[in-house]
PDB file of C-alpha atoms in Angstrom:
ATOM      1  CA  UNK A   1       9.164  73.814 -19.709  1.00 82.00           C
ATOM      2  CA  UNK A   2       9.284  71.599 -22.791  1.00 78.00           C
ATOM      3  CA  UNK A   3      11.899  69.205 -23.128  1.00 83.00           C
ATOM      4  CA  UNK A   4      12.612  71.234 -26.532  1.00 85.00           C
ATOM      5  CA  UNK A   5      13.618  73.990 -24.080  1.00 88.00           C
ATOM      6  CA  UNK A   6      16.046  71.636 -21.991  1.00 91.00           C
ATOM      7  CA  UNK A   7      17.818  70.364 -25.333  1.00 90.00           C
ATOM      8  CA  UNK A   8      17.209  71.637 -28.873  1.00 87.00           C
ATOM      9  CA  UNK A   9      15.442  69.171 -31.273  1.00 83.00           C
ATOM     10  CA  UNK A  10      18.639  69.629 -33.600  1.00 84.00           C
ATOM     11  CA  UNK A  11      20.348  67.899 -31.378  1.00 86.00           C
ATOM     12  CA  UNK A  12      18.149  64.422 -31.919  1.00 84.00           C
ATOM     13  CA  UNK A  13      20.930  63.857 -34.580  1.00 84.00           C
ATOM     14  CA  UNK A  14      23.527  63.175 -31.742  1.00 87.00           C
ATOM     15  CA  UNK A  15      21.923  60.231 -30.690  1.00 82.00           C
ATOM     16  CA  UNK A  16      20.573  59.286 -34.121  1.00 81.00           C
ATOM     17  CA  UNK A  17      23.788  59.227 -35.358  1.00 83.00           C
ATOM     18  CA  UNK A  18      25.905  58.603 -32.131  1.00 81.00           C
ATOM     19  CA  UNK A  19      26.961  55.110 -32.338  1.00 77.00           C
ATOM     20  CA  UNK A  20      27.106  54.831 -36.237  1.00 81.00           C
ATOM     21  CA  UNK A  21      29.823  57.341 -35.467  1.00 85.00           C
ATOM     22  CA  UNK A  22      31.586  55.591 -33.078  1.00 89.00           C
ATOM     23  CA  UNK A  23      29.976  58.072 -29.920  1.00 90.00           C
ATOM     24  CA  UNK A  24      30.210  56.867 -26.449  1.00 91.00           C
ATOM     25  CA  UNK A  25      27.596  57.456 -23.893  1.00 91.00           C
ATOM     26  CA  UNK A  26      29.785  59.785 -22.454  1.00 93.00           C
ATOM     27  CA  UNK A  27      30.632  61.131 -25.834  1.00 93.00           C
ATOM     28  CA  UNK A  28      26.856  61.799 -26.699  1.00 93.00           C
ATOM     29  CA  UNK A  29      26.206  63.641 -22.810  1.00 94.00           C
ATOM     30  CA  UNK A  30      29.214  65.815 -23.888  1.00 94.00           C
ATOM     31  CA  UNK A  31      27.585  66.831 -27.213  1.00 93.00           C
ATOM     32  CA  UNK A  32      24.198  67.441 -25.948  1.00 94.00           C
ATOM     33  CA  UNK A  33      25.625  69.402 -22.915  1.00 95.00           C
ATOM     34  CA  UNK A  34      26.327  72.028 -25.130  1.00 94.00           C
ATOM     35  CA  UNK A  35      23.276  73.610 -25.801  1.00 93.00           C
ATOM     36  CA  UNK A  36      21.170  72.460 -22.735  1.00 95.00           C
ATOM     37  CA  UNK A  37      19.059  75.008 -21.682  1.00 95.00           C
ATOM     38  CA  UNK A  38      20.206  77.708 -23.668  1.00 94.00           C
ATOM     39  CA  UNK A  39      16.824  79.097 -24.685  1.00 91.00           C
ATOM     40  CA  UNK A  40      16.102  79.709 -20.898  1.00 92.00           C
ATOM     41  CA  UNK A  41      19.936  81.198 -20.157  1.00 94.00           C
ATOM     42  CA  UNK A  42      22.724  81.501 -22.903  1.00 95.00           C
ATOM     43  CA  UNK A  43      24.875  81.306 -20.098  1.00 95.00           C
ATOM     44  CA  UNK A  44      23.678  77.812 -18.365  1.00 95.00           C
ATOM     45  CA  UNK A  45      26.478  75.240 -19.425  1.00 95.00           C
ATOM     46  CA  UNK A  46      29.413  77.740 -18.333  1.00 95.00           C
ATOM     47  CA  UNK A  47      27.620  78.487 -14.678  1.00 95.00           C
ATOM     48  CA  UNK A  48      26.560  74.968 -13.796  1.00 96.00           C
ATOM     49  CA  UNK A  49      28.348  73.543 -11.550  1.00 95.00           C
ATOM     50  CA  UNK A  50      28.766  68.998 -11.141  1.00 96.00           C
ATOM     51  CA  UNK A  51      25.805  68.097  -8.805  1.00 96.00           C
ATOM     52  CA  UNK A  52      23.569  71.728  -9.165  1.00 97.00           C
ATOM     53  CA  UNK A  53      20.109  70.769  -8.839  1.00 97.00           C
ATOM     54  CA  UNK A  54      18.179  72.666 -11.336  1.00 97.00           C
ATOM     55  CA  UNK A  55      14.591  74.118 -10.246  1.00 96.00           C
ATOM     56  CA  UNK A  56      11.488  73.728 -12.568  1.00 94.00           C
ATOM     57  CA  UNK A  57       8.472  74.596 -13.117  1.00 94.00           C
ATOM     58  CA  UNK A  58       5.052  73.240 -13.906  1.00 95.00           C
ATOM     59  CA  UNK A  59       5.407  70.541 -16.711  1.00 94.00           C
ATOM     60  CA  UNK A  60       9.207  70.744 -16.744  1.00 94.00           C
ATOM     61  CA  UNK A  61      10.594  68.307 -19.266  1.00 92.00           C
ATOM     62  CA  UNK A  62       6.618  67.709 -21.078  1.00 89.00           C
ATOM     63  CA  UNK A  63       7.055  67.448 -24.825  1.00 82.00           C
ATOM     64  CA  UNK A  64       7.982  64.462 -26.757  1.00 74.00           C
ATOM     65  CA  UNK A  65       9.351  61.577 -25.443  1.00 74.00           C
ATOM     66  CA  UNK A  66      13.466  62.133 -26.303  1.00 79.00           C
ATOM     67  CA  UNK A  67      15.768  60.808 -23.997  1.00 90.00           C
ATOM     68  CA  UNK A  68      18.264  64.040 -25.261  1.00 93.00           C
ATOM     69  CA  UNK A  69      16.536  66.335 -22.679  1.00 94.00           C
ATOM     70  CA  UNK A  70      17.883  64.071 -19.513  1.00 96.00           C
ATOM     71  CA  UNK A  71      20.601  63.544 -21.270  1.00 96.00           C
ATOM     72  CA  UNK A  72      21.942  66.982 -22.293  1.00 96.00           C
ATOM     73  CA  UNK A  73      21.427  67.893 -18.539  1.00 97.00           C
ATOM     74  CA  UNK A  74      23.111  64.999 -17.224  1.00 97.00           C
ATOM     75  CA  UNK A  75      25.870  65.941 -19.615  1.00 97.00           C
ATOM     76  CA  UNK A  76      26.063  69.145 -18.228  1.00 97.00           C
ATOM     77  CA  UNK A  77      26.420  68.195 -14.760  1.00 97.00           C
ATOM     78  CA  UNK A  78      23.119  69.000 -13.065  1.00 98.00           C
ATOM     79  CA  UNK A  79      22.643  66.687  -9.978  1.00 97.00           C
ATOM     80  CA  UNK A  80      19.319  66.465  -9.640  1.00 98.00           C
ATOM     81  CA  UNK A  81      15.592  67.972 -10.877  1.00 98.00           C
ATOM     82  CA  UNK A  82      13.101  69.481  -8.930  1.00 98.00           C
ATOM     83  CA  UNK A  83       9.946  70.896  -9.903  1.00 97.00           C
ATOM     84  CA  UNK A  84       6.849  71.348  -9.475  1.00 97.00           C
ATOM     85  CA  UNK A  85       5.484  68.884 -11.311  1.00 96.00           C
ATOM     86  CA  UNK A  86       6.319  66.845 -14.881  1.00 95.00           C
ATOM     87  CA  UNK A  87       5.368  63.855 -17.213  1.00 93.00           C
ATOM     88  CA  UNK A  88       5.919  60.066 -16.211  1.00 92.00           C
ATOM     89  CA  UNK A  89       8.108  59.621 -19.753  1.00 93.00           C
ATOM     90  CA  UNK A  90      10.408  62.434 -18.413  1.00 95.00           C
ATOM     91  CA  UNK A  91      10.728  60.929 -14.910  1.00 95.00           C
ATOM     92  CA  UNK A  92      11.319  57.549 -16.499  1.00 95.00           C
ATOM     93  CA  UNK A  93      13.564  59.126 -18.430  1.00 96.00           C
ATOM     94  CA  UNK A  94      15.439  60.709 -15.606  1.00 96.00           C
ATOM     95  CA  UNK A  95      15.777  57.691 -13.733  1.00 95.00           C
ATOM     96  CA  UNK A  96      16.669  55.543 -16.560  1.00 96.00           C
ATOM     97  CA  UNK A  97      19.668  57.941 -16.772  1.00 97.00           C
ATOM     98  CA  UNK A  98      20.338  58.439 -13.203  1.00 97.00           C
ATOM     99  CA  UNK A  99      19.517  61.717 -12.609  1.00 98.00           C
ATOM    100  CA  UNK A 100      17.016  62.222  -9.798  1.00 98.00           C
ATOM    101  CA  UNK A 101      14.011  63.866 -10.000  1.00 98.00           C
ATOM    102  CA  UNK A 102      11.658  65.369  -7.638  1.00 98.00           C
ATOM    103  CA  UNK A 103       7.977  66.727  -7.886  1.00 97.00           C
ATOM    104  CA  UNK A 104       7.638  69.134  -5.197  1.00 97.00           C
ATOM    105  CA  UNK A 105       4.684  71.610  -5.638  1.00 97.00           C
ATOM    106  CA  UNK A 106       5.645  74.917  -4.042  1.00 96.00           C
ATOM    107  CA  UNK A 107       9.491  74.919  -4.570  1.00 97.00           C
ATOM    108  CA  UNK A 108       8.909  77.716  -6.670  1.00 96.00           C
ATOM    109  CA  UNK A 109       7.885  80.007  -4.234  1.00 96.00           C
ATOM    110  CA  UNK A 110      10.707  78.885  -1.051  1.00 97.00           C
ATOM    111  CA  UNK A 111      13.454  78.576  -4.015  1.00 97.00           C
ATOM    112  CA  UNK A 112      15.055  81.505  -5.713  1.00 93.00           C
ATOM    113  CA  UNK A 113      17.794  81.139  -8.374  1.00 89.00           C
ATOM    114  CA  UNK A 114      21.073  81.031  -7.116  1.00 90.00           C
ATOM    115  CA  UNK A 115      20.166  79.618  -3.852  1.00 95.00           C
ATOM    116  CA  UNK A 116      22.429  76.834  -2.761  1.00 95.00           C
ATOM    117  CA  UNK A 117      20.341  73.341  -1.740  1.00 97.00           C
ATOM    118  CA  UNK A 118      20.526  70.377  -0.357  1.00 97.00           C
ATOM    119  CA  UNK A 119      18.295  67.305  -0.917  1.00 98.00           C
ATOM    120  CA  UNK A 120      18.230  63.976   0.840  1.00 98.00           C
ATOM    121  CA  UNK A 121      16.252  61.504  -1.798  1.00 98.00           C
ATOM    122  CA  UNK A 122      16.312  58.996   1.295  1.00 98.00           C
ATOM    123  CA  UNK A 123      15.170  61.255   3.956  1.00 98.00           C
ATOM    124  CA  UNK A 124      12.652  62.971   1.569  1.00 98.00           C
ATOM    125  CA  UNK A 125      13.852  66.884   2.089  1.00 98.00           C
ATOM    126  CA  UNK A 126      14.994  69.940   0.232  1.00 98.00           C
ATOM    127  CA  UNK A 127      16.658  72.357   2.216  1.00 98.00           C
ATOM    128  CA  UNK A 128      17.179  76.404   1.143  1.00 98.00           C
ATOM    129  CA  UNK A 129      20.699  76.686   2.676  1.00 97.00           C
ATOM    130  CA  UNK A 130      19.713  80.755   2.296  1.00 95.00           C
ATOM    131  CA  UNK A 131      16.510  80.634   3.979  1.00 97.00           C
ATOM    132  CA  UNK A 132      16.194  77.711   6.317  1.00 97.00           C
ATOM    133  CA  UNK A 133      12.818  76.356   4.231  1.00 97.00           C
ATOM    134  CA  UNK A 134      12.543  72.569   4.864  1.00 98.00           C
ATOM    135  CA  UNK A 135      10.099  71.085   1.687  1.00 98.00           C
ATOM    136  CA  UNK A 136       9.160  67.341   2.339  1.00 98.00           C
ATOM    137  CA  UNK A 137       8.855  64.628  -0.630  1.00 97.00           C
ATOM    138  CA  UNK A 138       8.372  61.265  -0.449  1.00 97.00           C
ATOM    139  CA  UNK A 139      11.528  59.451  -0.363  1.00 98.00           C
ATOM    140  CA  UNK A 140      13.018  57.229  -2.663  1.00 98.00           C
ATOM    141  CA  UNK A 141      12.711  53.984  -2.033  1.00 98.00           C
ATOM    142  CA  UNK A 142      15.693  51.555  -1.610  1.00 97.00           C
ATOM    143  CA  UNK A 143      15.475  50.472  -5.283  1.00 96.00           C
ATOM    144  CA  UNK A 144      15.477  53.577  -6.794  1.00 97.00           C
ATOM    145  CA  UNK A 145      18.790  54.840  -4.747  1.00 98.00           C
ATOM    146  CA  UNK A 146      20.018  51.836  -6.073  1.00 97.00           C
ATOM    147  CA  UNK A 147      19.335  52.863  -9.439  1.00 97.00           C
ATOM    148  CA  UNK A 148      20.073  56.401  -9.254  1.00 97.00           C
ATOM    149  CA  UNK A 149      23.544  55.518  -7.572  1.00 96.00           C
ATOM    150  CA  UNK A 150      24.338  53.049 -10.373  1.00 96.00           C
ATOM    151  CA  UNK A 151      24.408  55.812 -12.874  1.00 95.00           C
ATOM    152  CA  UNK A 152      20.765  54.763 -14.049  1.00 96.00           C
ATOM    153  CA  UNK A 153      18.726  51.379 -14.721  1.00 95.00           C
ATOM    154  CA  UNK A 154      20.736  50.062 -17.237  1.00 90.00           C
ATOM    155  CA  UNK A 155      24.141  50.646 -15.278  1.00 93.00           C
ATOM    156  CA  UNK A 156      22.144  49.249 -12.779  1.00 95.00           C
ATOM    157  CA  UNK A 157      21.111  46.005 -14.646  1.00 94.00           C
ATOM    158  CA  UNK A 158      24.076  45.180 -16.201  1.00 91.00           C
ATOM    159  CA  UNK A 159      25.792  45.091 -12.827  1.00 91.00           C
ATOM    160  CA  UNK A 160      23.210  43.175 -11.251  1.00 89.00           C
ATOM    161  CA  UNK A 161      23.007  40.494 -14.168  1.00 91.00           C
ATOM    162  CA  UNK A 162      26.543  40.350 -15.920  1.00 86.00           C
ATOM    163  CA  UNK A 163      28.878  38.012 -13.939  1.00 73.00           C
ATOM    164  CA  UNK A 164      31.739  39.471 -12.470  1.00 71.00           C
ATOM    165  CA  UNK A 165      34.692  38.294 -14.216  1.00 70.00           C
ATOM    166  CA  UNK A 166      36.614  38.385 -11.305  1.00 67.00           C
ATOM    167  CA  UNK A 167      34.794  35.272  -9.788  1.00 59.00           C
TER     168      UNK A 167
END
């Protein structure tokens, strides 16, 4: 799926124009929420749920290189990515924003929509609540928890390198 699918070109202007007009972070995820995925279901924003984990395809999130994709789905509250397989810029992207993502060739076939899942990024497993199907990945390593848990690398950065005031 191209990232054009995920988040509507259109909606580059959001970030273009985002801080001139005085648009948070949060501000911008809000915005580009709103029409994530709505080529694939009309319906996506008002069924997701905070923390679904969306299941892709081959490719999911190839295109050009716009952050807007990772960011209209962290916006609209997806959890986590897994698919089959995608690009390095949309993985960097993902986990520059701190949403994780997973290649897992197969999760296609042991993952229907609507199923309810579970992944471990430390222990390295998917789990189809429905069917009992356990899918291995390789885990994420310490760093990238890290990372992911911070909200994304440069949440992650700035805590690690701006001094606490508090000291």
């Amino acid at each position: 799926m191209d990232g054009t699918a995920i988040s509507p070109l259109s909606d580059r202007r959001v970030l273009r124009d985002g801080e001139r007009n005085g648009l948070t972070y949060d501000d911008q995820l809000r915005e580009l929420a709103r029409n994530c995925l709505k080529t694939v279901d009309v319906d996506f924003v008002r069924k997701v749920a905070p923390g679904d984990i969306v299941i892709g395809d081959r490719g999911f999130g190839w295109g050009h290189d716009y952050e807007q994709a990772v960011m209209a789905l962290k916006g609209a509250g997806v959890g986590a990515v897994v698919c089959e397989s995608t690009r390095t810029n949309f993985k960097r992207n993902c986990l520059h924003h701190g949403l994780p993502l997973v290649e897992l060739p197969g999760v296609l076939g042991e993952v229907k929509t609507g199923d309810d899942v579970e992944i471990d990024l430390a222990g390295g497993t998917l789990v189809n609540i429905r069917s009992g199907a356990v899918l291995r990945f390789s885990p994420y390593p310490s760093f990238l928890l890290d990372i992911v848990s911070a909200g994304g690398l440069y949440e992650h950065l700035r805590r690690r390198f701006q001094p606490d005031p508090g000291r």
